[in-house]
mmCIF file of C-alpha atoms (C1' of nucleotides) in Angstrom:
data_model
loop_
_atom_site.group_PDB
_atom_site.id
_atom_site.type_symbol
_atom_site.label_atom_id
_atom_site.label_comp_id
_atom_site.label_asym_id
_atom_site.label_seq_id
_atom_site.Cartn_x
_atom_site.Cartn_y
_atom_site.Cartn_z
ATOM 1 C CA MET F 277 -29.066 -85.592 2.912
ATOM 2 C CA LEU F 278 -26.373 -87.780 4.211
ATOM 3 C CA SER F 279 -26.228 -90.974 2.048
ATOM 4 C CA ASN F 280 -24.160 -92.946 4.562
ATOM 5 C CA THR F 281 -24.344 -94.277 7.987
ATOM 6 C CA GLN F 282 -21.494 -91.514 9.680
ATOM 7 C CA PHE F 283 -24.110 -89.225 10.710
ATOM 8 C CA SER F 284 -25.828 -91.874 12.768
ATOM 9 C CA MET F 285 -22.667 -93.264 14.031
ATOM 10 C CA ALA F 286 -21.376 -89.787 15.045
ATOM 11 C CA VAL F 287 -24.489 -89.310 17.007
ATOM 12 C CA HIS F 288 -23.819 -92.410 18.698
ATOM 13 C CA LEU F 289 -20.860 -91.568 19.530
ATOM 14 C CA MET F 290 -21.352 -87.997 20.720
ATOM 15 C CA CYS F 291 -23.975 -89.553 23.194
ATOM 16 C CA ALA F 292 -21.606 -92.174 24.536
ATOM 17 C CA LEU F 293 -18.536 -89.557 25.010
ATOM 18 C CA ALA F 294 -21.633 -87.302 26.748
ATOM 19 C CA TRP F 295 -22.457 -90.299 28.907
ATOM 20 C CA ASN F 296 -19.009 -90.481 30.096
ATOM 21 C CA GLU F 297 -18.592 -86.678 30.292
ATOM 22 C CA GLY F 298 -15.114 -85.747 31.555
ATOM 23 C CA LYS F 299 -13.729 -89.248 30.849
ATOM 24 C CA LEU F 300 -11.283 -90.700 28.314
ATOM 25 C CA ILE F 301 -12.834 -93.230 26.353
ATOM 26 C CA GLY F 302 -10.711 -95.383 23.739
ATOM 27 C CA SER F 303 -11.516 -96.100 20.307
ATOM 28 C CA GLN F 304 -11.856 -99.844 21.001
ATOM 29 C CA ASP F 305 -14.627 -99.417 23.803
ATOM 30 C CA LEU F 306 -16.140 -96.642 21.316
ATOM 31 C CA ALA F 307 -16.469 -99.072 18.334
ATOM 32 C CA HIS F 308 -17.767 -102.036 20.316
ATOM 33 C CA SER F 309 -20.802 -99.567 21.345
ATOM 34 C CA VAL F 310 -21.121 -97.964 18.135
ATOM 35 C CA GLY F 311 -20.678 -101.654 16.149
ATOM 36 C CA THR F 312 -17.740 -100.973 13.966
ATOM 37 C CA ASN F 313 -14.230 -101.300 14.127
ATOM 38 C CA PRO F 314 -11.728 -99.049 16.081
ATOM 39 C CA SER F 315 -9.600 -97.996 12.922
ATOM 40 C CA PHE F 316 -12.803 -96.668 11.060
ATOM 41 C CA LEU F 317 -14.269 -95.080 14.035
ATOM 42 C CA ARG F 318 -10.769 -93.328 14.596
ATOM 43 C CA GLY F 319 -11.546 -91.922 10.961
ATOM 44 C CA LEU F 320 -14.539 -90.291 12.045
ATOM 45 C CA ILE F 321 -13.727 -89.210 15.325
ATOM 46 C CA SER F 322 -10.470 -87.592 13.384
ATOM 47 C CA VAL F 323 -13.302 -85.619 11.433
ATOM 48 C CA LEU F 324 -15.095 -84.377 14.558
ATOM 49 C CA ARG F 325 -11.781 -83.501 16.136
ATOM 50 C CA GLU F 326 -10.964 -81.131 13.332
ATOM 51 C CA ALA F 327 -14.790 -79.613 13.913
ATOM 52 C CA GLY F 328 -13.659 -78.725 17.066
ATOM 53 C CA LEU F 329 -16.376 -81.194 18.789
ATOM 54 C CA VAL F 330 -14.109 -83.968 20.189
ATOM 55 C CA ASP F 331 -10.508 -83.790 22.011
ATOM 56 C CA THR F 332 -8.057 -86.725 21.832
ATOM 57 C CA ARG F 333 -5.407 -87.848 23.789
ATOM 58 C CA GLN F 334 -2.597 -90.196 22.116
ATOM 59 C CA GLY F 335 -0.468 -92.379 23.859
ATOM 60 C CA LYS F 336 -0.840 -95.017 26.558
ATOM 61 C CA GLY F 337 -4.368 -94.308 28.470
ATOM 62 C CA GLY F 338 -5.184 -92.187 25.773
ATOM 63 C CA GLY F 339 -9.187 -91.706 23.986
ATOM 64 C CA SER F 340 -11.558 -89.225 23.293
ATOM 65 C CA THR F 341 -13.717 -86.907 25.171
ATOM 66 C CA LEU F 342 -16.221 -83.877 24.231
ATOM 67 C CA ALA F 343 -14.467 -80.722 23.724
ATOM 68 C CA ARG F 344 -17.104 -78.726 24.980
ATOM 69 C CA PRO F 345 -19.988 -79.340 27.511
ATOM 70 C CA ALA F 346 -22.872 -81.643 25.658
ATOM 71 C CA GLY F 347 -25.309 -78.854 26.318
ATOM 72 C CA THR F 348 -23.648 -76.624 23.890
ATOM 73 C CA ILE F 349 -23.190 -78.806 20.982
ATOM 74 C CA THR F 350 -26.262 -79.222 18.418
ATOM 75 C CA LEU F 351 -27.006 -81.944 16.073
ATOM 76 C CA LEU F 352 -26.347 -79.092 13.676
ATOM 77 C CA ASP F 353 -22.766 -79.136 14.929
ATOM 78 C CA VAL F 354 -22.698 -82.687 14.164
ATOM 79 C CA TYR F 355 -24.442 -82.737 10.838
ATOM 80 C CA ARG F 356 -21.848 -79.610 9.378
ATOM 81 C CA ALA F 357 -19.029 -81.410 10.927
ATOM 82 C CA LEU F 358 -19.653 -84.143 8.545
ATOM 83 C CA GLU F 359 -21.150 -82.557 5.740
ATOM 84 C CA THR F 360 -19.645 -83.205 2.310
ATOM 85 C CA SER F 361 -22.482 -82.707 -0.212
ATOM 86 C CA GLN F 362 -26.161 -80.957 -0.043
ATOM 87 C CA PRO F 363 -29.191 -82.699 0.826
ATOM 88 C CA LEU F 364 -30.303 -83.623 -2.618
ATOM 89 C CA LYS F 365 -28.140 -85.439 -4.952
ATOM 90 C CA VAL F 366 -28.627 -83.703 -8.415
ATOM 91 C CA HIS F 367 -28.765 -85.222 -11.671
ATOM 92 C CA ARG F 368 -26.864 -83.765 -14.754
ATOM 93 C CA PRO F 369 -30.010 -81.783 -16.532
ATOM 94 C CA ASP F 370 -28.635 -81.105 -20.135
ATOM 95 C CA CYS F 371 -28.319 -77.285 -20.023
ATOM 96 C CA GLY F 372 -27.487 -77.073 -23.130
ATOM 97 C CA SER F 373 -30.789 -78.583 -24.489
ATOM 98 C CA ASP F 374 -33.246 -76.511 -26.530
ATOM 99 C CA CYS F 375 -35.535 -77.464 -23.618
ATOM 100 C CA ILE F 376 -36.264 -74.508 -21.750
ATOM 101 C CA VAL F 377 -36.739 -76.590 -18.696
ATOM 102 C CA ALA F 378 -33.668 -78.170 -18.750
ATOM 103 C CA ARG F 379 -31.911 -74.938 -19.056
ATOM 104 C CA ARG F 380 -33.843 -73.642 -15.924
ATOM 105 C CA MET F 381 -33.343 -76.825 -13.631
ATOM 106 C CA LYS F 382 -30.245 -76.166 -12.531
ATOM 107 C CA ASN F 383 -31.330 -73.077 -10.702
ATOM 108 C CA LEU F 384 -34.335 -74.745 -9.579
ATOM 109 C CA LEU F 385 -32.654 -77.571 -7.967
ATOM 110 C CA HIS F 386 -29.971 -75.227 -6.214
ATOM 111 C CA ASP F 387 -32.574 -72.937 -4.604
ATOM 112 C CA LEU F 388 -34.281 -76.396 -3.749
ATOM 113 C CA ASN F 389 -31.162 -77.558 -1.792
ATOM 114 C CA GLU F 390 -30.893 -74.187 -0.146
ATOM 115 C CA LYS F 391 -34.608 -74.292 1.120
ATOM 116 C CA LEU F 392 -34.188 -77.869 2.252
ATOM 117 C CA GLU F 393 -30.536 -77.140 3.994
ATOM 118 C CA ASP F 394 -32.168 -74.409 5.722
ATOM 119 C CA THR F 395 -35.078 -76.432 7.000
ATOM 120 C CA LEU F 396 -33.064 -78.865 8.208
ATOM 121 C CA ALA F 397 -30.645 -76.829 9.910
ATOM 122 C CA ILE F 398 -33.381 -74.862 11.925
ATOM 123 C CA GLU F 399 -34.368 -78.551 13.057
ATOM 124 C CA LEU F 400 -31.253 -79.982 13.924
ATOM 125 C CA LYS F 401 -30.033 -76.916 16.147
ATOM 126 C CA GLN F 402 -33.058 -77.329 18.435
ATOM 127 C CA THR F 403 -31.448 -80.535 19.711
ATOM 128 C CA THR F 404 -28.317 -80.881 21.802
ATOM 129 C CA VAL F 405 -26.411 -83.830 22.448
ATOM 130 C CA ALA F 406 -27.267 -83.550 26.218
ATOM 131 C CA ASP F 407 -30.881 -82.920 25.584
ATOM 132 C CA LEU F 408 -30.785 -86.735 23.679
ATOM 133 C CA VAL F 409 -28.635 -88.175 26.559
ATOM 134 C CA THR F 410 -31.260 -86.881 29.118
ATOM 135 C CA GLU F 411 -34.181 -87.836 27.067
ATOM 136 C CA TYR F 412 -32.838 -91.457 25.732
ATOM 137 C CA ILE F 413 -30.095 -92.556 28.311
ATOM 138 C CA THR F 414 -31.925 -93.240 31.469
ATOM 139 C CA MET C 299 -32.941 -88.452 2.753
ATOM 140 C CA LEU C 300 -32.696 -89.338 -1.166
ATOM 141 C CA SER C 301 -29.283 -90.804 -1.706
ATOM 142 C CA ASN C 302 -29.739 -91.034 -5.428
ATOM 143 C CA THR C 303 -30.697 -88.596 -8.059
ATOM 144 C CA GLN C 304 -34.051 -89.730 -8.846
ATOM 145 C CA PHE C 305 -35.846 -86.879 -7.000
ATOM 146 C CA SER C 306 -33.902 -84.576 -8.915
ATOM 147 C CA MET C 307 -34.792 -86.110 -11.905
ATOM 148 C CA ALA C 308 -38.556 -86.730 -10.879
ATOM 149 C CA VAL C 309 -38.861 -83.142 -10.249
ATOM 150 C CA HIS C 310 -37.457 -82.019 -13.799
ATOM 151 C CA LEU C 311 -39.774 -84.705 -15.181
ATOM 152 C CA MET C 312 -42.792 -83.085 -13.533
ATOM 153 C CA CYS C 313 -41.787 -79.648 -14.487
ATOM 154 C CA ALA C 314 -41.494 -80.820 -17.794
ATOM 155 C CA LEU C 315 -44.518 -82.194 -18.213
ATOM 156 C CA ALA C 316 -46.256 -79.373 -16.534
ATOM 157 C CA TRP C 317 -44.585 -77.145 -19.112
ATOM 158 C CA ASN C 318 -46.440 -79.095 -21.443
ATOM 159 C CA GLU C 319 -49.598 -79.446 -19.545
ATOM 160 C CA GLY C 320 -52.147 -81.507 -21.789
ATOM 161 C CA LYS C 321 -49.784 -82.960 -24.434
ATOM 162 C CA LEU C 322 -48.329 -86.342 -24.558
ATOM 163 C CA ILE C 323 -44.496 -86.348 -24.229
ATOM 164 C CA GLY C 324 -42.367 -89.228 -25.081
ATOM 165 C CA SER C 325 -39.670 -90.827 -23.172
ATOM 166 C CA GLN C 326 -37.152 -89.917 -25.627
ATOM 167 C CA ASP C 327 -37.636 -86.135 -25.455
ATOM 168 C CA LEU C 328 -37.939 -86.558 -21.748
ATOM 169 C CA ALA C 329 -34.961 -88.327 -21.255
ATOM 170 C CA HIS C 330 -33.254 -85.940 -23.970
ATOM 171 C CA SER C 331 -34.161 -83.144 -21.454
ATOM 172 C CA VAL C 332 -33.491 -85.035 -18.179
ATOM 173 C CA GLY C 333 -30.214 -85.850 -19.829
ATOM 174 C CA THR C 334 -30.428 -89.792 -19.219
ATOM 175 C CA ASN C 335 -31.859 -92.500 -21.293
ATOM 176 C CA PRO C 336 -35.346 -93.442 -22.693
ATOM 177 C CA SER C 337 -35.214 -96.797 -20.722
ATOM 178 C CA PHE C 338 -34.010 -95.762 -17.422
ATOM 179 C CA LEU C 339 -36.274 -93.012 -17.327
ATOM 180 C CA ARG C 340 -39.517 -95.228 -18.377
ATOM 181 C CA GLY C 341 -38.602 -96.874 -15.082
ATOM 182 C CA LEU C 342 -39.025 -93.909 -13.205
ATOM 183 C CA ILE C 343 -42.332 -92.456 -14.577
ATOM 184 C CA SER C 344 -43.501 -96.052 -13.813
ATOM 185 C CA VAL C 345 -43.266 -95.387 -9.948
ATOM 186 C CA LEU C 346 -44.780 -91.844 -10.683
ATOM 187 C CA ARG C 347 -47.439 -93.602 -12.629
ATOM 188 C CA GLU C 348 -47.962 -95.938 -9.588
ATOM 189 C CA ALA C 349 -48.366 -93.346 -7.463
ATOM 190 C CA GLY C 350 -50.935 -91.540 -9.430
ATOM 191 C CA LEU C 351 -49.018 -88.408 -10.501
ATOM 192 C CA VAL C 352 -48.591 -88.989 -14.022
ATOM 193 C CA ASP C 353 -50.557 -90.868 -16.973
ATOM 194 C CA THR C 354 -48.963 -92.933 -19.651
ATOM 195 C CA ARG C 355 -50.583 -94.104 -22.881
ATOM 196 C CA GLN C 356 -48.905 -96.949 -25.052
ATOM 197 C CA GLY C 357 -48.599 -97.521 -28.440
ATOM 198 C CA LYS C 358 -47.980 -95.024 -31.657
ATOM 199 C CA GLY C 359 -48.044 -91.422 -30.445
ATOM 200 C CA GLY C 360 -48.146 -92.614 -26.805
ATOM 201 C CA GLY C 361 -46.396 -90.861 -24.136
ATOM 202 C CA SER C 362 -46.623 -89.197 -20.584
ATOM 203 C CA THR C 363 -48.872 -86.143 -19.300
ATOM 204 C CA LEU C 364 -49.682 -85.054 -15.749
ATOM 205 C CA ALA C 365 -52.324 -87.136 -14.071
ATOM 206 C CA ARG C 366 -53.666 -84.055 -12.173
ATOM 207 C CA PRO C 367 -53.392 -80.472 -12.611
ATOM 208 C CA ALA C 368 -49.908 -79.059 -11.989
ATOM 209 C CA GLY C 369 -51.195 -77.191 -8.912
ATOM 210 C CA THR C 370 -52.643 -79.692 -6.817
ATOM 211 C CA ILE C 371 -49.260 -81.907 -7.214
ATOM 212 C CA THR C 372 -46.579 -81.099 -4.406
ATOM 213 C CA LEU C 373 -43.078 -81.914 -4.321
ATOM 214 C CA LEU C 374 -44.204 -84.034 -0.873
ATOM 215 C CA ASP C 375 -46.176 -86.260 -3.453
ATOM 216 C CA VAL C 376 -43.119 -86.600 -5.691
ATOM 217 C CA TYR C 377 -41.006 -87.174 -2.424
ATOM 218 C CA ARG C 378 -43.328 -90.038 -1.180
ATOM 219 C CA ALA C 379 -43.786 -91.447 -4.801
ATOM 220 C CA LEU C 380 -40.002 -91.977 -4.822
ATOM 221 C CA GLU C 381 -39.540 -92.740 -0.921
ATOM 222 C CA THR C 382 -37.467 -96.077 -0.196
ATOM 223 C CA SER C 383 -36.123 -95.565 3.237
ATOM 224 C CA GLN C 384 -35.895 -92.709 5.803
ATOM 225 C CA PRO C 385 -33.885 -89.593 5.924
ATOM 226 C CA LEU C 386 -31.126 -90.880 7.562
ATOM 227 C CA LYS C 387 -29.226 -94.051 6.950
ATOM 228 C CA VAL C 388 -28.763 -96.009 10.460
ATOM 229 C CA HIS C 389 -26.049 -97.940 11.274
ATOM 230 C CA ARG C 390 -26.266 -100.814 13.329
ATOM 231 C CA PRO C 391 -25.699 -100.083 17.203
ATOM 232 C CA ASP C 392 -24.709 -103.491 19.445
ATOM 233 C CA CYS C 393 -28.099 -103.388 20.830
ATOM 234 C CA GLY C 394 -26.967 -106.488 22.961
ATOM 235 C CA SER C 395 -23.924 -104.686 24.399
ATOM 236 C CA ASP C 396 -23.240 -103.905 28.079
ATOM 237 C CA CYS C 397 -23.293 -100.153 26.911
ATOM 238 C CA ILE C 398 -26.266 -98.694 27.771
ATOM 239 C CA VAL C 399 -25.959 -96.140 24.899
ATOM 240 C CA ALA C 400 -25.857 -98.646 22.373
ATOM 241 C CA ARG C 401 -28.936 -100.387 23.771
ATOM 242 C CA ARG C 402 -31.070 -97.052 23.639
ATOM 243 C CA MET C 403 -29.555 -96.024 20.257
ATOM 244 C CA LYS C 404 -32.017 -97.647 18.181
ATOM 245 C CA ASN C 405 -35.108 -95.712 19.605
ATOM 246 C CA LEU C 406 -33.074 -92.526 19.562
ATOM 247 C CA LEU C 407 -32.577 -92.599 16.084
ATOM 248 C CA HIS C 408 -35.783 -93.895 15.066
ATOM 249 C CA ASP C 409 -37.476 -90.765 16.740
ATOM 250 C CA LEU C 410 -34.999 -88.543 15.215
ATOM 251 C CA ASN C 411 -35.700 -89.946 11.802
ATOM 252 C CA GLU C 412 -39.395 -89.361 12.260
ATOM 253 C CA LYS C 413 -38.836 -85.975 13.310
ATOM 254 C CA LEU C 414 -36.626 -85.070 10.450
ATOM 255 C CA GLU C 415 -39.478 -86.786 8.118
ATOM 256 C CA ASP C 416 -41.978 -84.615 9.466
ATOM 257 C CA THR C 417 -40.010 -81.689 9.052
ATOM 258 C CA LEU C 418 -39.146 -82.483 5.680
ATOM 259 C CA ALA C 419 -42.737 -83.069 4.778
ATOM 260 C CA ILE C 420 -43.741 -79.806 5.974
ATOM 261 C CA GLU C 421 -41.332 -77.778 3.756
ATOM 262 C CA LEU C 422 -42.272 -80.211 0.734
ATOM 263 C CA LYS C 423 -45.917 -79.833 0.994
ATOM 264 C CA GLN C 424 -45.647 -75.878 0.392
ATOM 265 C CA THR C 425 -44.418 -76.273 -3.130
ATOM 266 C CA THR C 426 -46.738 -77.445 -6.003
ATOM 267 C CA VAL C 427 -45.015 -78.212 -9.609
ATOM 268 C CA ALA C 428 -46.677 -75.342 -10.815
ATOM 269 C CA ASP C 429 -45.398 -72.930 -8.254
ATOM 270 C CA LEU C 430 -41.707 -74.264 -9.874
ATOM 271 C CA VAL C 431 -42.845 -73.680 -13.425
ATOM 272 C CA THR C 432 -44.221 -70.307 -12.468
ATOM 273 C CA GLU C 433 -41.199 -69.234 -10.630
ATOM 274 C CA TYR C 434 -38.454 -70.698 -12.918
ATOM 275 C CA ILE C 435 -39.512 -71.451 -16.410
ATOM 276 C CA THR C 436 -39.857 -68.208 -17.595
ATOM 277 C "C1'" DT O 55 -50.738 -105.375 -40.677
ATOM 278 C "C1'" DC O 56 -47.107 -102.072 -39.825
ATOM 279 C "C1'" DG O 57 -44.579 -98.890 -37.298
ATOM 280 C "C1'" DT O 58 -43.907 -96.830 -33.011
ATOM 281 C "C1'" DC O 59 -43.987 -96.062 -28.460
ATOM 282 C "C1'" DT O 60 -44.495 -97.745 -23.449
ATOM 283 C "C1'" DG O 61 -43.386 -101.724 -19.985
ATOM 284 C "C1'" DT O 62 -40.016 -104.178 -17.876
ATOM 285 C "C1'" DC O 63 -36.055 -107.364 -17.204
ATOM 286 C "C1'" DA O 64 -31.397 -108.673 -16.974
ATOM 287 C "C1'" DC O 65 -26.952 -107.163 -17.131
ATOM 288 C "C1'" DC O 66 -22.689 -104.163 -16.771
ATOM 289 C "C1'" DG O 67 -19.006 -100.979 -14.976
ATOM 290 C "C1'" DT O 68 -18.500 -97.397 -11.919
ATOM 291 C "C1'" DT O 69 -18.789 -95.332 -7.487
ATOM 292 C "C1'" DT O 70 -19.747 -95.499 -2.904
ATOM 293 C "C1'" DT O 71 -19.407 -97.637 1.539
ATOM 294 C "C1'" DG O 72 -18.012 -99.832 5.530
ATOM 295 C "C1'" DG O 73 -14.149 -103.251 6.882
ATOM 296 C "C1'" DT O 74 -9.486 -104.699 8.175
ATOM 297 C "C1'" DA O 75 -4.947 -104.501 8.429
ATOM 298 C "C1'" DA O 76 -0.723 -102.132 8.939
ATOM 299 C "C1'" DC O 77 2.433 -99.331 10.714
ATOM 300 C "C1'" DA O 78 4.620 -94.805 12.419
ATOM 301 C "C1'" DG O 79 3.864 -91.642 15.885
ATOM 302 C "C1'" DT O 80 2.748 -90.175 20.724
ATOM 303 C "C1'" DT O 81 2.330 -91.123 25.821
ATOM 304 C "C1'" DA O 82 2.392 -92.729 30.956
ATOM 305 C "C1'" DG O 83 4.939 -95.091 33.671
ATOM 306 C "C1'" DG O 84 8.032 -98.260 35.779
ATOM 307 C "C1'" DC W 209 15.468 -95.052 28.661
ATOM 308 C "C1'" DC W 210 12.131 -98.954 27.542
ATOM 309 C "C1'" DT W 211 8.153 -100.619 26.875
ATOM 310 C "C1'" DA W 212 3.396 -101.245 26.341
ATOM 311 C "C1'" DA W 213 -0.753 -98.922 25.070
ATOM 312 C "C1'" DC W 214 -3.287 -95.765 22.494
ATOM 313 C "C1'" DT W 215 -3.894 -92.467 18.374
ATOM 314 C "C1'" DG W 216 -3.545 -90.859 13.242
ATOM 315 C "C1'" DT W 217 -3.255 -92.031 8.692
ATOM 316 C "C1'" DT W 218 -2.611 -94.594 4.630
ATOM 317 C "C1'" DA W 219 -4.003 -98.677 1.694
ATOM 318 C "C1'" DC W 220 -6.757 -102.002 0.022
ATOM 319 C "C1'" DC W 221 -10.822 -105.166 -0.196
ATOM 320 C "C1'" DA W 222 -15.226 -107.158 -0.794
ATOM 321 C "C1'" DA W 223 -20.213 -105.894 -1.120
ATOM 322 C "C1'" DA W 224 -23.857 -102.898 -2.333
ATOM 323 C "C1'" DA W 225 -25.802 -99.189 -4.937
ATOM 324 C "C1'" DC W 226 -26.250 -96.407 -9.032
ATOM 325 C "C1'" DG W 227 -27.080 -95.144 -13.408
ATOM 326 C "C1'" DG W 228 -27.048 -96.761 -17.954
ATOM 327 C "C1'" DT W 229 -27.865 -99.587 -22.003
ATOM 328 C "C1'" DG W 230 -29.741 -103.317 -24.697
ATOM 329 C "C1'" DA W 231 -33.443 -106.453 -25.659
ATOM 330 C "C1'" DC W 232 -37.919 -107.773 -26.616
ATOM 331 C "C1'" DA W 233 -42.974 -108.336 -25.441
ATOM 332 C "C1'" DG W 234 -47.205 -106.115 -25.778
ATOM 333 C "C1'" DA W 235 -50.056 -101.866 -26.833
ATOM 334 C "C1'" DC W 236 -51.849 -98.979 -29.829
ATOM 335 C "C1'" DG W 237 -52.801 -95.384 -34.001
ATOM 336 C "C1'" DA W 238 -53.014 -95.111 -38.868
#
DNA sequence: TCGTCTGTCACCGTTTTGGTAACAGTTAGG
DNA sequence: CCTAACTGTTACCAAAACGGTGACAGACGA
């Protein structure tokens, strides 16, 4: 799935914005909460903005806010925004091998990846950012 | 989930052993099919052996074979054998922050991880190595 | 005893990851 | 218009992860 911590940080970020829904929050405040630095976080925010999950305003007094109501943003939306690869990292089976197992492995792993992706999607779609805020943040 | 290709290689390995069920296969032959080198693969085999999925015999004519019938080994068994961390890599939210979101994030991510883990387990339990061989390998 | 195989360790180069600085561009407010 | 404050983006770095490889002791069949 996600071999880096960006999904985790993005969830944190979205919850922070949802908790302050309506306000513009600067990357410095957000970075302090997430536990990273503003510059790195702005990169993550850019990705979420391109996915239509976050709005930002530049200039003095600028910052980030949710692009839509927190109740309409699911974890799947966040996941898809960051998705760069499939759930499984796949090795390089020797497709030209005389071993029949190797020749079929690519298809097998492709299908397995799709099945896991679907399963994850169904699970992630069931939770919205608003759900998380309601359940966990007082 | 699995940030490396070992699950992918392990599935390949188990299918190869299942396809040759009953025979002892050397790490060289297996490595050739998987597309890696024997030494690295022996490390992976060791992990699967400790998990009780594979038997090995040392010495001349030695090699690996399935420890149980392929129909009794699920992908969850393979996954658990390799499991070193949780599905999500989690960042380090500033738990001591004055931001309430940060203070609750650890619990939130922990629960999310458990939910995803359960979802994956249910999915992976439904497929056995024998299923894969039957469906994909002629 | 000899040849062949596994088990394990140590080491290496590459890639990935997250952190950081720098700076141009944008905007509110005087 | 000018300044201060903020974002957007790039480039670069150190640390960690990853997979590959060689080496060698130990096990075992012949």
